[in-house]
């Protein structure tokens, strides 16, 4: 049963957030009207004209803000945009009530088709990595290269530390958790989240922690916050159970784009042991393993991810005979 068919999850209101997320210096937010959704897009003007386009797709519970550091690091290499997927960040829930990986992939494809920016260097993290994999498999014409940071691809034996996140998909768990933690302060919620996603939460500066608390407070004000989390988690679980041509691993084998795989050795949500299987599945892949990073390496070590990304683009340009992009 798809995530949109679950009788245990009530319909969520399709309303925009009353308070927008923070925009870092040099960034811009705009709204793109697509069939069934008002999509928020975060961008940073490129350092120079003529740079190739890139698109960043966040994971479960994330937003386009997750890419701010990497977008800044790559401002001299690509013309980057980051999406707020439907129900996350500043984008309201989808009107078609579809929170599946396929549903999110359709939104990404609609945006690329409407914007005419493709083919792009497509970058995804966690759930966004699964979405990006599906996009690259079904629409290879839209993807120049693929970069996946801790992609949420099916694991037969997930880590024990990942099980609580998986339980979000179980009917009733999210509402129970919301009630059980209603007395938690935003600071405590943020610390728990950072402990789960960062390899070393001590690397988060006090300023970054304060901004994370502010964003968590903003999200908790959204009437659809918990429902979207539950439905999207269900969408991931549903994607894990699909077989045949719709299997994410089968689709990974179909990806033609040169692929960079990034895994953190301290990832508590996606095991770094999956790097071997992913390297075998993606036919033209490179692997970056970061010893100190957890689940969101693009936030923890954006410099290392940016260097590997530039190497991917340089290798791809050499292979295809195109001139290499600038290394700024």
PDB file of N, CA and C in Angstrom, residues 191-294:
ATOM      1  N   UNK A 191      19.209  19.285  20.174  1.00  0.00           N
ATOM      2  CA  UNK A 191      20.357  18.462  20.595  1.00  0.00           C
ATOM      3  C   UNK A 191      20.154  17.003  20.218  1.00  0.00           C
ATOM      4  N   UNK A 192      18.930  16.496  20.402  1.00  0.00           N
ATOM      5  CA  UNK A 192      18.650  15.100  20.046  1.00  0.00           C
ATOM      6  C   UNK A 192      18.832  14.885  18.545  1.00  0.00           C
ATOM      7  N   UNK A 193      18.375  15.842  17.755  1.00  0.00           N
ATOM      8  CA  UNK A 193      18.498  15.730  16.307  1.00  0.00           C
ATOM      9  C   UNK A 193      19.957  15.778  15.867  1.00  0.00           C
ATOM     10  N   UNK A 194      20.722  16.685  16.436  1.00  0.00           N
ATOM     11  CA  UNK A 194      22.130  16.798  16.070  1.00  0.00           C
ATOM     12  C   UNK A 194      22.908  15.554  16.489  1.00  0.00           C
ATOM     13  N   UNK A 195      22.561  14.984  17.643  1.00  0.00           N
ATOM     14  CA  UNK A 195      23.229  13.764  18.104  1.00  0.00           C
ATOM     15  C   UNK A 195      22.982  12.604  17.150  1.00  0.00           C
ATOM     16  N   UNK A 196      21.832  12.614  16.492  1.00  0.00           N
ATOM     17  CA  UNK A 196      21.481  11.541  15.561  1.00  0.00           C
ATOM     18  C   UNK A 196      22.112  11.745  14.189  1.00  0.00           C
ATOM     19  N   UNK A 197      22.222  12.981  13.742  1.00  0.00           N
ATOM     20  CA  UNK A 197      22.626  13.233  12.354  1.00  0.00           C
ATOM     21  C   UNK A 197      24.099  13.615  12.189  1.00  0.00           C
ATOM     22  N   UNK A 198      24.712  14.188  13.217  1.00  0.00           N
ATOM     23  CA  UNK A 198      26.122  14.582  13.125  1.00  0.00           C
ATOM     24  C   UNK A 198      27.033  13.481  13.646  1.00  0.00           C
ATOM     25  N   UNK A 199      28.187  13.340  13.005  1.00  0.00           N
ATOM     26  CA  UNK A 199      29.183  12.427  13.533  1.00  0.00           C
ATOM     27  C   UNK A 199      29.728  12.916  14.852  1.00  0.00           C
ATOM     28  N   UNK A 200      29.903  14.235  14.965  1.00  0.00           N
ATOM     29  CA  UNK A 200      30.378  14.860  16.196  1.00  0.00           C
ATOM     30  C   UNK A 200      29.617  16.165  16.395  1.00  0.00           C
ATOM     31  N   UNK A 201      28.542  16.143  17.200  1.00  0.00           N
ATOM     32  CA  UNK A 201      27.744  17.351  17.410  1.00  0.00           C
ATOM     33  C   UNK A 201      28.539  18.513  17.985  1.00  0.00           C
ATOM     34  N   UNK A 202      29.696  18.227  18.599  1.00  0.00           N
ATOM     35  CA  UNK A 202      30.505  19.298  19.164  1.00  0.00           C
ATOM     36  C   UNK A 202      31.050  20.227  18.081  1.00  0.00           C
ATOM     37  N   UNK A 203      30.999  19.783  16.823  1.00  0.00           N
ATOM     38  CA  UNK A 203      31.489  20.615  15.728  1.00  0.00           C
ATOM     39  C   UNK A 203      30.507  21.729  15.382  1.00  0.00           C
ATOM     40  N   UNK A 204      29.299  21.654  15.916  1.00  0.00           N
ATOM     41  CA  UNK A 204      28.297  22.686  15.646  1.00  0.00           C
ATOM     42  C   UNK A 204      28.600  23.907  16.505  1.00  0.00           C
ATOM     43  N   UNK A 205      28.764  25.049  15.891  1.00  0.00           N
ATOM     44  CA  UNK A 205      29.079  26.268  16.630  1.00  0.00           C
ATOM     45  C   UNK A 205      27.859  26.752  17.407  1.00  0.00           C
ATOM     46  N   UNK A 206      28.052  27.537  18.461  1.00  0.00           N
ATOM     47  CA  UNK A 206      26.905  28.086  19.190  1.00  0.00           C
ATOM     48  C   UNK A 206      25.960  28.875  18.288  1.00  0.00           C
ATOM     49  N   UNK A 207      26.517  29.597  17.320  1.00  0.00           N
ATOM     50  CA  UNK A 207      25.675  30.367  16.408  1.00  0.00           C
ATOM     51  C   UNK A 207      24.825  29.433  15.549  1.00  0.00           C
ATOM     52  N   UNK A 208      25.447  28.362  15.033  1.00  0.00           N
ATOM     53  CA  UNK A 208      24.699  27.409  14.214  1.00  0.00           C
ATOM     54  C   UNK A 208      23.651  26.675  15.039  1.00  0.00           C
ATOM     55  N   UNK A 209      23.975  26.381  16.294  1.00  0.00           N
ATOM     56  CA  UNK A 209      23.001  25.714  17.165  1.00  0.00           C
ATOM     57  C   UNK A 209      21.793  26.612  17.400  1.00  0.00           C
ATOM     58  N   UNK A 210      22.035  27.892  17.640  1.00  0.00           N
ATOM     59  CA  UNK A 210      20.934  28.832  17.869  1.00  0.00           C
ATOM     60  C   UNK A 210      20.032  28.931  16.636  1.00  0.00           C
ATOM     61  N   UNK A 211      20.631  28.932  15.450  1.00  0.00           N
ATOM     62  CA  UNK A 211      19.839  28.977  14.221  1.00  0.00           C
ATOM     63  C   UNK A 211      19.030  27.695  14.042  1.00  0.00           C
ATOM     64  N   UNK A 212      19.635  26.558  14.429  1.00  0.00           N
ATOM     65  CA  UNK A 212      18.924  25.287  14.325  1.00  0.00           C
ATOM     66  C   UNK A 212      17.732  25.253  15.278  1.00  0.00           C
ATOM     67  N   UNK A 213      17.904  25.795  16.471  1.00  0.00           N
ATOM     68  CA  UNK A 213      16.799  25.867  17.429  1.00  0.00           C
ATOM     69  C   UNK A 213      15.682  26.743  16.870  1.00  0.00           C
ATOM     70  N   UNK A 214      16.048  27.873  16.310  1.00  0.00           N
ATOM     71  CA  UNK A 214      15.060  28.782  15.725  1.00  0.00           C
ATOM     72  C   UNK A 214      14.265  28.086  14.619  1.00  0.00           C
ATOM     73  N   UNK A 215      14.952  27.322  13.769  1.00  0.00           N
ATOM     74  CA  UNK A 215      14.271  26.628  12.687  1.00  0.00           C
ATOM     75  C   UNK A 215      13.371  25.522  13.220  1.00  0.00           C
ATOM     76  N   UNK A 216      13.815  24.814  14.262  1.00  0.00           N
ATOM     77  CA  UNK A 216      12.986  23.756  14.836  1.00  0.00           C
ATOM     78  C   UNK A 216      11.708  24.351  15.429  1.00  0.00           C
ATOM     79  N   UNK A 217      11.842  25.487  16.105  1.00  0.00           N
ATOM     80  CA  UNK A 217      10.663  26.156  16.649  1.00  0.00           C
ATOM     81  C   UNK A 217       9.685  26.521  15.540  1.00  0.00           C
ATOM     82  N   UNK A 218      10.224  27.033  14.437  1.00  0.00           N
ATOM     83  CA  UNK A 218       9.372  27.426  13.316  1.00  0.00           C
ATOM     84  C   UNK A 218       8.620  26.221  12.758  1.00  0.00           C
ATOM     85  N   UNK A 219       9.311  25.101  12.627  1.00  0.00           N
ATOM     86  CA  UNK A 219       8.672  23.915  12.049  1.00  0.00           C
ATOM     87  C   UNK A 219       7.583  23.362  12.966  1.00  0.00           C
ATOM     88  N   UNK A 220       7.807  23.421  14.253  1.00  0.00           N
ATOM     89  CA  UNK A 220       6.806  22.894  15.174  1.00  0.00           C
ATOM     90  C   UNK A 220       5.511  23.706  15.141  1.00  0.00           C
ATOM     91  N   UNK A 221       5.578  24.930  14.656  1.00  0.00           N
ATOM     92  CA  UNK A 221       4.378  25.753  14.527  1.00  0.00           C
ATOM     93  C   UNK A 221       3.514  25.331  13.337  1.00  0.00           C
ATOM     94  N   UNK A 222       4.089  24.569  12.413  1.00  0.00           N
ATOM     95  CA  UNK A 222       3.356  24.175  11.218  1.00  0.00           C
ATOM     96  C   UNK A 222       2.310  23.126  11.579  1.00  0.00           C
ATOM     97  N   UNK A 223       1.069  23.296  11.167  1.00  0.00           N
ATOM     98  CA  UNK A 223       0.002  22.358  11.547  1.00  0.00           C
ATOM     99  C   UNK A 223       0.186  20.979  10.948  1.00  0.00           C
ATOM    100  N   UNK A 224       1.019  20.868   9.917  1.00  0.00           N
ATOM    101  CA  UNK A 224       1.185  19.594   9.223  1.00  0.00           C
ATOM    102  C   UNK A 224       2.536  18.928   9.491  1.00  0.00           C
ATOM    103  N   UNK A 225       3.336  19.490  10.404  1.00  0.00           N
ATOM    104  CA  UNK A 225       4.707  19.018  10.605  1.00  0.00           C
ATOM    105  C   UNK A 225       4.782  17.508  10.851  1.00  0.00           C
ATOM    106  N   UNK A 226       4.066  17.016  11.859  1.00  0.00           N
ATOM    107  CA  UNK A 226       4.187  15.600  12.225  1.00  0.00           C
ATOM    108  C   UNK A 226       3.559  14.696  11.173  1.00  0.00           C
ATOM    109  N   UNK A 227       2.452  15.118  10.580  1.00  0.00           N
ATOM    110  CA  UNK A 227       1.811  14.297   9.560  1.00  0.00           C
ATOM    111  C   UNK A 227       2.713  14.117   8.345  1.00  0.00           C
ATOM    112  N   UNK A 228       3.375  15.184   7.937  1.00  0.00           N
ATOM    113  CA  UNK A 228       4.270  15.094   6.787  1.00  0.00           C
ATOM    114  C   UNK A 228       5.444  14.164   7.105  1.00  0.00           C
ATOM    115  N   UNK A 229       5.970  14.257   8.313  1.00  0.00           N
ATOM    116  CA  UNK A 229       7.054  13.356   8.703  1.00  0.00           C
ATOM    117  C   UNK A 229       6.603  11.903   8.620  1.00  0.00           C
ATOM    118  N   UNK A 230       5.412  11.612   9.130  1.00  0.00           N
ATOM    119  CA  UNK A 230       4.904  10.242   9.124  1.00  0.00           C
ATOM    120  C   UNK A 230       4.677   9.746   7.706  1.00  0.00           C
ATOM    121  N   UNK A 231       4.035  10.564   6.895  1.00  0.00           N
ATOM    122  CA  UNK A 231       3.714  10.148   5.536  1.00  0.00           C
ATOM    123  C   UNK A 231       4.975   9.969   4.697  1.00  0.00           C
ATOM    124  N   UNK A 232       5.950  10.848   4.873  1.00  0.00           N
ATOM    125  CA  UNK A 232       7.186  10.735   4.109  1.00  0.00           C
ATOM    126  C   UNK A 232       8.001   9.521   4.555  1.00  0.00           C
ATOM    127  N   UNK A 233       8.000   9.243   5.863  1.00  0.00           N
ATOM    128  CA  UNK A 233       8.671   8.038   6.359  1.00  0.00           C
ATOM    129  C   UNK A 233       8.011   6.796   5.780  1.00  0.00           C
ATOM    130  N   UNK A 234       6.682   6.809   5.714  1.00  0.00           N
ATOM    131  CA  UNK A 234       5.968   5.701   5.094  1.00  0.00           C
ATOM    132  C   UNK A 234       6.354   5.565   3.615  1.00  0.00           C
ATOM    133  N   UNK A 235       6.541   6.703   2.954  1.00  0.00           N
ATOM    134  CA  UNK A 235       6.957   6.670   1.555  1.00  0.00           C
ATOM    135  C   UNK A 235       8.304   6.001   1.370  1.00  0.00           C
ATOM    136  N   UNK A 236       9.238   6.255   2.310  1.00  0.00           N
ATOM    137  CA  UNK A 236      10.547   5.612   2.232  1.00  0.00           C
ATOM    138  C   UNK A 236      10.420   4.104   2.433  1.00  0.00           C
ATOM    139  N   UNK A 237       9.656   3.706   3.451  1.00  0.00           N
ATOM    140  CA  UNK A 237       9.464   2.283   3.725  1.00  0.00           C
ATOM    141  C   UNK A 237       8.811   1.592   2.527  1.00  0.00           C
ATOM    142  N   UNK A 238       7.809   2.223   1.945  1.00  0.00           N
ATOM    143  CA  UNK A 238       7.152   1.658   0.770  1.00  0.00           C
ATOM    144  C   UNK A 238       8.150   1.456  -0.367  1.00  0.00           C
ATOM    145  N   UNK A 239       9.028   2.444  -0.581  1.00  0.00           N
ATOM    146  CA  UNK A 239      10.020   2.339  -1.652  1.00  0.00           C
ATOM    147  C   UNK A 239      10.988   1.189  -1.388  1.00  0.00           C
ATOM    148  N   UNK A 240      11.284   0.941  -0.108  1.00  0.00           N
ATOM    149  CA  UNK A 240      12.201  -0.154   0.236  1.00  0.00           C
ATOM    150  C   UNK A 240      11.603  -1.516  -0.111  1.00  0.00           C
ATOM    151  N   UNK A 241      10.281  -1.612  -0.126  1.00  0.00           N
ATOM    152  CA  UNK A 241       9.628  -2.903  -0.332  1.00  0.00           C
ATOM    153  C   UNK A 241       9.339  -3.194  -1.802  1.00  0.00           C
ATOM    154  N   UNK A 242       9.519  -2.216  -2.673  1.00  0.00           N
ATOM    155  CA  UNK A 242       9.226  -2.428  -4.083  1.00  0.00           C
ATOM    156  C   UNK A 242      10.268  -3.330  -4.723  1.00  0.00           C
ATOM    157  N   UNK A 243       9.815  -4.216  -5.582  1.00  0.00           N
ATOM    158  CA  UNK A 243      10.720  -5.099  -6.299  1.00  0.00           C
ATOM    159  C   UNK A 243      10.677  -4.840  -7.793  1.00  0.00           C
ATOM    160  N   UNK A 244      11.361  -5.689  -8.547  1.00  0.00           N
ATOM    161  CA  UNK A 244      11.355  -5.581 -10.001  1.00  0.00           C
ATOM    162  C   UNK A 244      11.958  -4.284 -10.498  1.00  0.00           C
ATOM    163  N   UNK A 245      11.400  -3.765 -11.581  1.00  0.00           N
ATOM    164  CA  UNK A 245      11.944  -2.568 -12.201  1.00  0.00           C
ATOM    165  C   UNK A 245      11.809  -1.329 -11.320  1.00  0.00           C
ATOM    166  N   UNK A 246      10.912  -1.373 -10.329  1.00  0.00           N
ATOM    167  CA  UNK A 246      10.704  -0.221  -9.456  1.00  0.00           C
ATOM    168  C   UNK A 246      11.610  -0.249  -8.223  1.00  0.00           C
ATOM    169  N   UNK A 247      12.380  -1.300  -8.051  1.00  0.00           N
ATOM    170  CA  UNK A 247      13.321  -1.382  -6.934  1.00  0.00           C
ATOM    171  C   UNK A 247      14.364  -0.280  -7.059  1.00  0.00           C
ATOM    172  N   UNK A 248      14.654   0.373  -5.943  1.00  0.00           N
ATOM    173  CA  UNK A 248      15.668   1.434  -5.978  1.00  0.00           C
ATOM    174  C   UNK A 248      17.028   0.895  -6.390  1.00  0.00           C
ATOM    175  N   UNK A 249      17.366  -0.310  -5.968  1.00  0.00           N
ATOM    176  CA  UNK A 249      18.654  -0.879  -6.367  1.00  0.00           C
ATOM    177  C   UNK A 249      18.669  -1.184  -7.862  1.00  0.00           C
ATOM    178  N   UNK A 250      17.553  -1.678  -8.398  1.00  0.00           N
ATOM    179  CA  UNK A 250      17.470  -1.924  -9.842  1.00  0.00           C
ATOM    180  C   UNK A 250      17.578  -0.609 -10.605  1.00  0.00           C
ATOM    181  N   UNK A 251      16.960   0.434 -10.059  1.00  0.00           N
ATOM    182  CA  UNK A 251      17.056   1.724 -10.726  1.00  0.00           C
ATOM    183  C   UNK A 251      18.457   2.311 -10.622  1.00  0.00           C
ATOM    184  N   UNK A 252      19.146   2.043  -9.516  1.00  0.00           N
ATOM    185  CA  UNK A 252      20.536   2.488  -9.398  1.00  0.00           C
ATOM    186  C   UNK A 252      21.384   1.881 -10.518  1.00  0.00           C
ATOM    187  N   UNK A 253      21.114   0.638 -10.856  1.00  0.00           N
ATOM    188  CA  UNK A 253      21.861  -0.027 -11.932  1.00  0.00           C
ATOM    189  C   UNK A 253      21.584   0.599 -13.295  1.00  0.00           C
ATOM    190  N   UNK A 254      20.444   1.278 -13.411  1.00  0.00           N
ATOM    191  CA  UNK A 254      20.077   1.903 -14.687  1.00  0.00           C
ATOM    192  C   UNK A 254      20.654   3.301 -14.856  1.00  0.00           C
ATOM    193  N   UNK A 255      21.204   3.868 -13.797  1.00  0.00           N
ATOM    194  CA  UNK A 255      21.710   5.243 -13.855  1.00  0.00           C
ATOM    195  C   UNK A 255      22.922   5.302 -14.789  1.00  0.00           C
ATOM    196  N   UNK A 256      22.863   6.206 -15.741  1.00  0.00           N
ATOM    197  CA  UNK A 256      23.962   6.386 -16.690  1.00  0.00           C
ATOM    198  C   UNK A 256      24.934   7.474 -16.262  1.00  0.00           C
ATOM    199  N   UNK A 257      24.482   8.404 -15.454  1.00  0.00           N
ATOM    200  CA  UNK A 257      25.301   9.560 -15.090  1.00  0.00           C
ATOM    201  C   UNK A 257      26.464   9.153 -14.196  1.00  0.00           C
ATOM    202  N   UNK A 258      27.636   9.744 -14.398  1.00  0.00           N
ATOM    203  CA  UNK A 258      28.742   9.535 -13.454  1.00  0.00           C
ATOM    204  C   UNK A 258      28.285   9.905 -12.049  1.00  0.00           C
ATOM    205  N   UNK A 259      28.620   9.060 -11.082  1.00  0.00           N
ATOM    206  CA  UNK A 259      28.039   9.185  -9.740  1.00  0.00           C
ATOM    207  C   UNK A 259      29.115   9.275  -8.673  1.00  0.00           C
ATOM    208  N   UNK A 260      28.936  10.234  -7.770  1.00  0.00           N
ATOM    209  CA  UNK A 260      29.783  10.359  -6.579  1.00  0.00           C
ATOM    210  C   UNK A 260      28.978   9.904  -5.380  1.00  0.00           C
ATOM    211  N   UNK A 261      29.518   8.940  -4.635  1.00  0.00           N
ATOM    212  CA  UNK A 261      28.875   8.422  -3.431  1.00  0.00           C
ATOM    213  C   UNK A 261      29.648   8.922  -2.222  1.00  0.00           C
ATOM    214  N   UNK A 262      28.932   9.508  -1.262  1.00  0.00           N
ATOM    215  CA  UNK A 262      29.558  10.056  -0.057  1.00  0.00           C
ATOM    216  C   UNK A 262      28.946   9.374   1.159  1.00  0.00           C
ATOM    217  N   UNK A 263      29.786   8.752   1.980  1.00  0.00           N
ATOM    218  CA  UNK A 263      29.319   8.073   3.192  1.00  0.00           C
ATOM    219  C   UNK A 263      30.149   8.527   4.382  1.00  0.00           C
ATOM    220  N   UNK A 264      29.479   8.680   5.521  1.00  0.00           N
ATOM    221  CA  UNK A 264      30.159   9.025   6.764  1.00  0.00           C
ATOM    222  C   UNK A 264      30.326   7.783   7.630  1.00  0.00           C
ATOM    223  N   UNK A 265      31.504   7.603   8.165  1.00  0.00           N
ATOM    224  CA  UNK A 265      31.774   6.422   8.994  1.00  0.00           C
ATOM    225  C   UNK A 265      30.976   6.442  10.296  1.00  0.00           C
ATOM    226  N   UNK A 266      30.516   7.634  10.716  1.00  0.00           N
ATOM    227  CA  UNK A 266      29.758   7.757  11.961  1.00  0.00           C
ATOM    228  C   UNK A 266      28.263   7.923  11.719  1.00  0.00           C
ATOM    229  N   UNK A 267      27.817   7.558  10.524  1.00  0.00           N
ATOM    230  CA  UNK A 267      26.401   7.700  10.167  1.00  0.00           C
ATOM    231  C   UNK A 267      25.563   6.702  10.967  1.00  0.00           C
ATOM    232  N   UNK A 268      24.585   7.218  11.717  1.00  0.00           N
ATOM    233  CA  UNK A 268      23.712   6.362  12.515  1.00  0.00           C
ATOM    234  C   UNK A 268      22.414   5.993  11.794  1.00  0.00           C
ATOM    235  N   UNK A 269      22.209   6.543  10.603  1.00  0.00           N
ATOM    236  CA  UNK A 269      20.967   6.300   9.878  1.00  0.00           C
ATOM    237  C   UNK A 269      21.174   5.449   8.626  1.00  0.00           C
ATOM    238  N   UNK A 270      22.260   5.689   7.919  1.00  0.00           N
ATOM    239  CA  UNK A 270      22.608   4.891   6.746  1.00  0.00           C
ATOM    240  C   UNK A 270      23.997   4.313   6.973  1.00  0.00           C
ATOM    241  N   UNK A 271      24.096   3.009   7.050  1.00  0.00           N
ATOM    242  CA  UNK A 271      25.361   2.370   7.369  1.00  0.00           C
ATOM    243  C   UNK A 271      26.389   2.589   6.253  1.00  0.00           C
ATOM    244  N   UNK A 272      27.617   2.926   6.637  1.00  0.00           N
ATOM    245  CA  UNK A 272      28.683   3.087   5.649  1.00  0.00           C
ATOM    246  C   UNK A 272      28.989   1.773   4.949  1.00  0.00           C
ATOM    247  N   UNK A 273      28.539   0.653   5.549  1.00  0.00           N
ATOM    248  CA  UNK A 273      28.743  -0.643   4.898  1.00  0.00           C
ATOM    249  C   UNK A 273      27.990  -0.741   3.588  1.00  0.00           C
ATOM    250  N   UNK A 274      26.962   0.110   3.401  1.00  0.00           N
ATOM    251  CA  UNK A 274      26.207   0.106   2.157  1.00  0.00           C
ATOM    252  C   UNK A 274      27.005   0.696   1.004  1.00  0.00           C
ATOM    253  N   UNK A 275      28.130   1.335   1.315  1.00  0.00           N
ATOM    254  CA  UNK A 275      28.945   1.950   0.259  1.00  0.00           C
ATOM    255  C   UNK A 275      29.426   0.906  -0.743  1.00  0.00           C
ATOM    256  N   UNK A 276      29.754  -0.290  -0.278  1.00  0.00           N
ATOM    257  CA  UNK A 276      30.243  -1.325  -1.192  1.00  0.00           C
ATOM    258  C   UNK A 276      29.154  -1.724  -2.182  1.00  0.00           C
ATOM    259  N   UNK A 277      27.935  -1.939  -1.681  1.00  0.00           N
ATOM    260  CA  UNK A 277      26.845  -2.319  -2.575  1.00  0.00           C
ATOM    261  C   UNK A 277      26.514  -1.186  -3.542  1.00  0.00           C
ATOM    262  N   UNK A 278      26.514   0.038  -3.039  1.00  0.00           N
ATOM    263  CA  UNK A 278      26.206   1.171  -3.901  1.00  0.00           C
ATOM    264  C   UNK A 278      27.266   1.333  -4.988  1.00  0.00           C
ATOM    265  N   UNK A 279      28.523   1.155  -4.624  1.00  0.00           N
ATOM    266  CA  UNK A 279      29.603   1.276  -5.611  1.00  0.00           C
ATOM    267  C   UNK A 279      29.458   0.248  -6.720  1.00  0.00           C
ATOM    268  N   UNK A 280      28.955  -0.929  -6.369  1.00  0.00           N
ATOM    269  CA  UNK A 280      28.746  -1.972  -7.372  1.00  0.00           C
ATOM    270  C   UNK A 280      27.502  -1.707  -8.213  1.00  0.00           C
ATOM    271  N   UNK A 281      26.485  -1.080  -7.609  1.00  0.00           N
ATOM    272  CA  UNK A 281      25.223  -0.865  -8.322  1.00  0.00           C
ATOM    273  C   UNK A 281      25.321   0.250  -9.353  1.00  0.00           C
ATOM    274  N   UNK A 282      25.919   1.378  -8.978  1.00  0.00           N
ATOM    275  CA  UNK A 282      26.045   2.504  -9.906  1.00  0.00           C
ATOM    276  C   UNK A 282      27.230   2.239 -10.830  1.00  0.00           C
ATOM    277  N   UNK A 283      26.969   2.161 -12.112  1.00  0.00           N
ATOM    278  CA  UNK A 283      27.957   1.653 -13.061  1.00  0.00           C
ATOM    279  C   UNK A 283      29.189   2.533 -13.197  1.00  0.00           C
ATOM    280  N   UNK A 284      29.050   3.832 -13.008  1.00  0.00           N
ATOM    281  CA  UNK A 284      30.181   4.753 -13.144  1.00  0.00           C
ATOM    282  C   UNK A 284      30.270   5.565 -11.855  1.00  0.00           C
ATOM    283  N   UNK A 285      30.823   4.946 -10.811  1.00  0.00           N
ATOM    284  CA  UNK A 285      30.772   5.569  -9.488  1.00  0.00           C
ATOM    285  C   UNK A 285      32.154   5.808  -8.905  1.00  0.00           C
ATOM    286  N   UNK A 286      32.198   6.796  -8.005  1.00  0.00           N
ATOM    287  CA  UNK A 286      33.380   7.116  -7.215  1.00  0.00           C
ATOM    288  C   UNK A 286      32.907   7.195  -5.773  1.00  0.00           C
ATOM    289  N   UNK A 287      33.791   6.883  -4.837  1.00  0.00           N
ATOM    290  CA  UNK A 287      33.398   6.820  -3.430  1.00  0.00           C
ATOM    291  C   UNK A 287      34.247   7.749  -2.579  1.00  0.00           C
ATOM    292  N   UNK A 288      33.583   8.551  -1.761  1.00  0.00           N
ATOM    293  CA  UNK A 288      34.246   9.366  -0.747  1.00  0.00           C
ATOM    294  C   UNK A 288      33.741   8.914   0.615  1.00  0.00           C
ATOM    295  N   UNK A 289      34.644   8.433   1.454  1.00  0.00           N
ATOM    296  CA  UNK A 289      34.295   8.024   2.810  1.00  0.00           C
ATOM    297  C   UNK A 289      34.935   9.001   3.789  1.00  0.00           C
ATOM    298  N   UNK A 290      34.123   9.588   4.658  1.00  0.00           N
ATOM    299  CA  UNK A 290      34.597  10.589   5.615  1.00  0.00           C
ATOM    300  C   UNK A 290      34.574   9.999   7.016  1.00  0.00           C
ATOM    301  N   UNK A 291      35.732   9.911   7.631  1.00  0.00           N
ATOM    302  CA  UNK A 291      35.871   9.205   8.905  1.00  0.00           C
ATOM    303  C   UNK A 291      35.116   9.869  10.035  1.00  0.00           C
ATOM    304  N   UNK A 292      35.038  11.188  10.062  1.00  0.00           N
ATOM    305  CA  UNK A 292      34.453  11.900  11.189  1.00  0.00           C
ATOM    306  C   UNK A 292      33.013  12.332  10.962  1.00  0.00           C
ATOM    307  N   UNK A 293      32.468  12.093   9.783  1.00  0.00           N
ATOM    308  CA  UNK A 293      31.134  12.592   9.457  1.00  0.00           C
ATOM    309  C   UNK A 293      30.057  11.568   9.773  1.00  0.00           C
ATOM    310  N   UNK A 294      28.835  12.101   9.943  1.00  0.00           N
ATOM    311  CA  UNK A 294      27.678  11.262  10.158  1.00  0.00           C
ATOM    312  C   UNK A 294      26.790  11.248   8.928  1.00  0.00           C
TER     313      UNK A 294
END
